[in-house]
Amino acid sequence: MDIAAEKKRLRALALGRRAAMGDERRAEASRAAAAHALAAVGAVDGRTMALFAPFRDEIDTAPLADALRAAGAVTALPVIVARDRPLLFRRWDTDTALVPTGPFRIPEPGPEAPELVPDVLLVPLAAFDRRGFRVGYGAGFYDRTLAVLRAQRSVRAIGFAFACQEVEHVPAEGHDEPVDMMVTEIEAWAVGPRA
């Protein structure tokens, strides 16, 4: 099997389903997923939770960010440093100015926001399977970041997406970093231990 071609096919399939949801359904599903995520992560007071700024028609993390802050969590957003480097994370408060940056124009906190090391990362994705393997957008930012963080300390990775993005099987390569839990608008579940 050509793994790159299969991942490309799965990405297109899942992103097509996501786009077909429509704005109203995406907003409703984002709120439902936020409730599942908050229940699944447990106590967050004082913990650093890295979310992501939604790109195109991704699941909206704003409802979850509000709930996490209300529960005492410190929130952060990823910052792209360079194409082949791990992400870094900067504090994201309700009054933090976000600037669309980089080739994707994804909003990020500026350099004045303190850098943080997250305890939990919400991971964006295009497609996922029940084992916790995911297809990202092809740049490998989260695989690199999770590999570095997991080598340094215990960190939890939670895939956060719409249920329609689930596929039967994501082919895994040696560099792929699975998530520890998946959360959608329908449910949240822990995946098995990493091999």
Coordinates of C-alpha atoms in Angstrom, one line a residue:
M1 CA 0.0 0.0 0.0
D2 CA 1.2 3.5 -0.8
I3 CA 0.7 5.0 2.7
A4 CA 1.1 8.6 1.5
A5 CA -1.6 8.1 -1.2
E6 CA -3.9 6.4 1.3
K7 CA -3.5 9.2 3.8
K8 CA -4.3 11.7 1.1
R9 CA -7.4 9.8 0.1
L10 CA -8.6 9.6 3.7
R11 CA -7.9 13.3 4.3
A12 CA -10.0 14.3 1.2
L13 CA -12.8 12.0 2.3
A14 CA -13.0 13.2 5.9
L15 CA -12.6 16.9 4.9
G16 CA -15.3 16.6 2.3
R17 CA -17.7 15.2 5.0
R18 CA -16.7 18.0 7.4
A19 CA -17.3 20.7 4.8
A20 CA -20.7 19.2 4.1
M21 CA -21.8 19.8 7.7
G22 CA -22.6 23.5 7.2
D23 CA -22.0 26.3 9.6
E24 CA -24.9 25.8 11.9
R25 CA -24.3 22.1 12.4
R26 CA -20.6 22.7 13.0
A27 CA -21.3 25.3 15.7
E28 CA -23.8 23.0 17.4
A29 CA -21.4 20.1 17.2
S30 CA -18.5 22.2 18.5
R31 CA -20.5 23.1 21.7
A32 CA -21.5 19.4 22.2
A33 CA -17.8 18.3 21.8
A34 CA -16.7 20.9 24.3
A35 CA -19.0 19.4 26.9
H36 CA -17.7 15.9 26.2
A37 CA -14.1 17.2 26.4
L38 CA -14.5 19.0 29.6
A39 CA -16.1 15.9 31.3
A40 CA -13.3 13.7 29.8
V41 CA -10.2 15.7 30.9
G42 CA -11.2 15.8 34.6
A43 CA -9.8 18.3 37.0
V44 CA -8.0 21.1 35.1
D45 CA -7.5 23.8 37.8
G46 CA -3.9 25.1 37.4
R47 CA -3.2 22.8 34.4
T48 CA -2.0 24.1 31.1
M49 CA -4.3 23.1 28.2
A50 CA -3.1 23.7 24.7
L51 CA -6.0 24.2 22.2
F52 CA -5.8 25.2 18.6
A53 CA -7.3 28.1 16.6
P54 CA -9.8 26.6 14.1
F55 CA -8.6 26.6 10.5
R56 CA -11.2 26.8 7.7
D57 CA -14.1 24.6 8.8
E58 CA -12.4 22.8 11.7
I59 CA -14.2 22.2 15.0
D60 CA -14.4 25.4 17.0
T61 CA -12.3 25.4 20.2
A62 CA -13.7 28.6 21.6
P63 CA -16.6 27.0 23.6
L64 CA -14.1 24.6 25.2
A65 CA -11.6 27.4 25.9
D66 CA -14.2 29.3 27.8
A67 CA -15.2 26.3 29.9
L68 CA -11.6 25.4 30.6
R69 CA -10.8 28.9 31.8
A70 CA -13.9 28.9 34.0
A71 CA -12.7 25.7 35.6
G72 CA -9.3 27.2 36.4
A73 CA -7.2 26.0 33.5
V74 CA -4.5 28.0 31.8
T75 CA -5.0 28.0 28.0
A76 CA -2.4 28.2 25.3
L77 CA -2.3 28.1 21.5
P78 CA 0.4 26.7 19.3
V79 CA 2.9 28.8 17.4
I80 CA 4.6 27.6 14.2
V81 CA 8.3 28.4 14.6
A82 CA 9.6 26.8 11.3
R83 CA 8.4 24.1 8.9
D84 CA 10.5 21.3 10.3
R85 CA 10.5 22.3 14.0
P86 CA 8.1 21.3 16.8
L87 CA 5.4 23.8 17.8
L88 CA 5.8 26.1 20.8
F89 CA 2.9 27.2 22.9
R90 CA 2.0 30.7 24.1
R91 CA -0.5 31.7 26.8
W92 CA -4.0 32.5 25.4
D93 CA -6.3 34.5 27.6
T94 CA -9.6 36.1 26.7
D95 CA -7.8 39.4 26.1
T96 CA -4.8 38.0 24.2
A97 CA -4.5 39.6 20.7
L98 CA -4.3 36.9 18.1
V99 CA -2.5 37.6 14.8
P100 CA -3.0 35.6 11.6
T101 CA 0.6 34.4 11.0
G102 CA 2.5 32.2 8.6
P103 CA 1.5 30.6 5.3
F104 CA -1.8 29.3 6.7
R105 CA -2.7 32.6 8.4
I106 CA -3.7 30.8 11.5
P107 CA -4.2 33.2 14.5
E108 CA -1.5 32.9 17.1
P109 CA -0.6 34.9 20.2
G110 CA 2.3 37.3 19.6
P111 CA 5.8 37.0 21.2
E112 CA 4.7 39.1 24.1
A113 CA 2.6 36.2 25.4
P114 CA 4.5 33.9 27.7
E115 CA 5.7 30.5 26.4
L116 CA 4.1 27.5 28.3
V117 CA 4.6 23.8 28.3
P118 CA 1.2 22.1 28.1
D119 CA 0.0 19.3 30.3
V120 CA -2.7 18.4 27.7
L121 CA -2.8 19.1 24.0
L122 CA -5.9 19.2 21.9
V123 CA -4.8 18.0 18.5
P124 CA -6.4 19.1 15.3
L125 CA -6.8 16.5 12.5
A126 CA -8.3 15.7 9.2
A127 CA -9.2 12.1 9.8
F128 CA -8.9 9.6 12.7
D129 CA -9.6 6.0 13.6
R130 CA -10.6 4.2 16.8
R131 CA -7.0 3.3 17.7
G132 CA -6.1 7.0 18.0
F133 CA -4.1 7.3 14.8
R134 CA -4.8 10.5 12.8
V135 CA -4.2 12.0 9.5
G136 CA -3.2 15.6 9.9
Y137 CA -2.7 18.2 7.1
G138 CA 0.6 16.8 6.0
A139 CA 3.2 19.1 7.6
G140 CA 3.9 16.8 10.7
F141 CA 3.8 19.6 13.3
Y142 CA 2.0 17.6 15.9
D143 CA 3.9 14.4 15.3
R144 CA 7.2 16.3 15.9
T145 CA 5.8 18.2 18.9
L146 CA 4.3 15.2 20.6
A147 CA 7.5 13.1 20.1
V148 CA 9.6 15.9 21.8
L149 CA 7.1 16.5 24.7
R150 CA 6.6 12.8 25.4
A151 CA 10.4 12.3 25.5
Q152 CA 10.5 15.0 28.2
R153 CA 7.5 14.4 30.4
S154 CA 4.0 12.9 30.7
V155 CA 1.6 14.8 28.4
R156 CA -1.8 13.8 27.2
A157 CA -2.9 14.3 23.6
I158 CA -6.6 14.5 22.8
G159 CA -7.8 14.4 19.2
F160 CA -10.7 16.9 18.9
A161 CA -12.8 16.7 15.8
F162 CA -16.3 16.0 14.4
A163 CA -17.6 12.4 14.3
C164 CA -17.9 12.5 10.5
Q165 CA -14.1 12.6 10.3
E166 CA -13.8 9.1 11.6
V167 CA -12.5 6.5 9.1
E168 CA -12.1 2.7 9.6
H169 CA -8.3 2.6 9.5
V170 CA -5.5 5.1 9.3
P171 CA -2.2 3.5 8.1
A172 CA 0.5 4.3 10.7
E173 CA 4.1 5.1 10.0
G174 CA 7.0 5.0 12.5
H175 CA 6.9 8.8 13.1
D176 CA 3.1 8.9 13.6
E177 CA 2.2 9.9 17.2
P178 CA -1.3 8.6 18.2
V179 CA -3.5 10.5 20.5
D180 CA -4.4 9.2 23.9
M181 CA -8.1 10.1 23.7
M182 CA -10.6 11.1 21.0
V183 CA -13.4 13.6 21.5
T184 CA -16.3 14.3 19.1
E185 CA -19.7 15.8 19.5
I186 CA -21.1 12.3 20.1
E187 CA -18.6 10.8 22.6
A188 CA -15.2 10.8 24.2
W189 CA -13.1 7.6 24.5
A190 CA -9.6 6.6 25.6
V191 CA -7.6 4.7 23.1
G192 CA -5.3 1.8 23.9
P193 CA -1.7 2.2 25.1
R194 CA 0.9 3.2 22.5
A195 CA 3.0 0.4 21.1

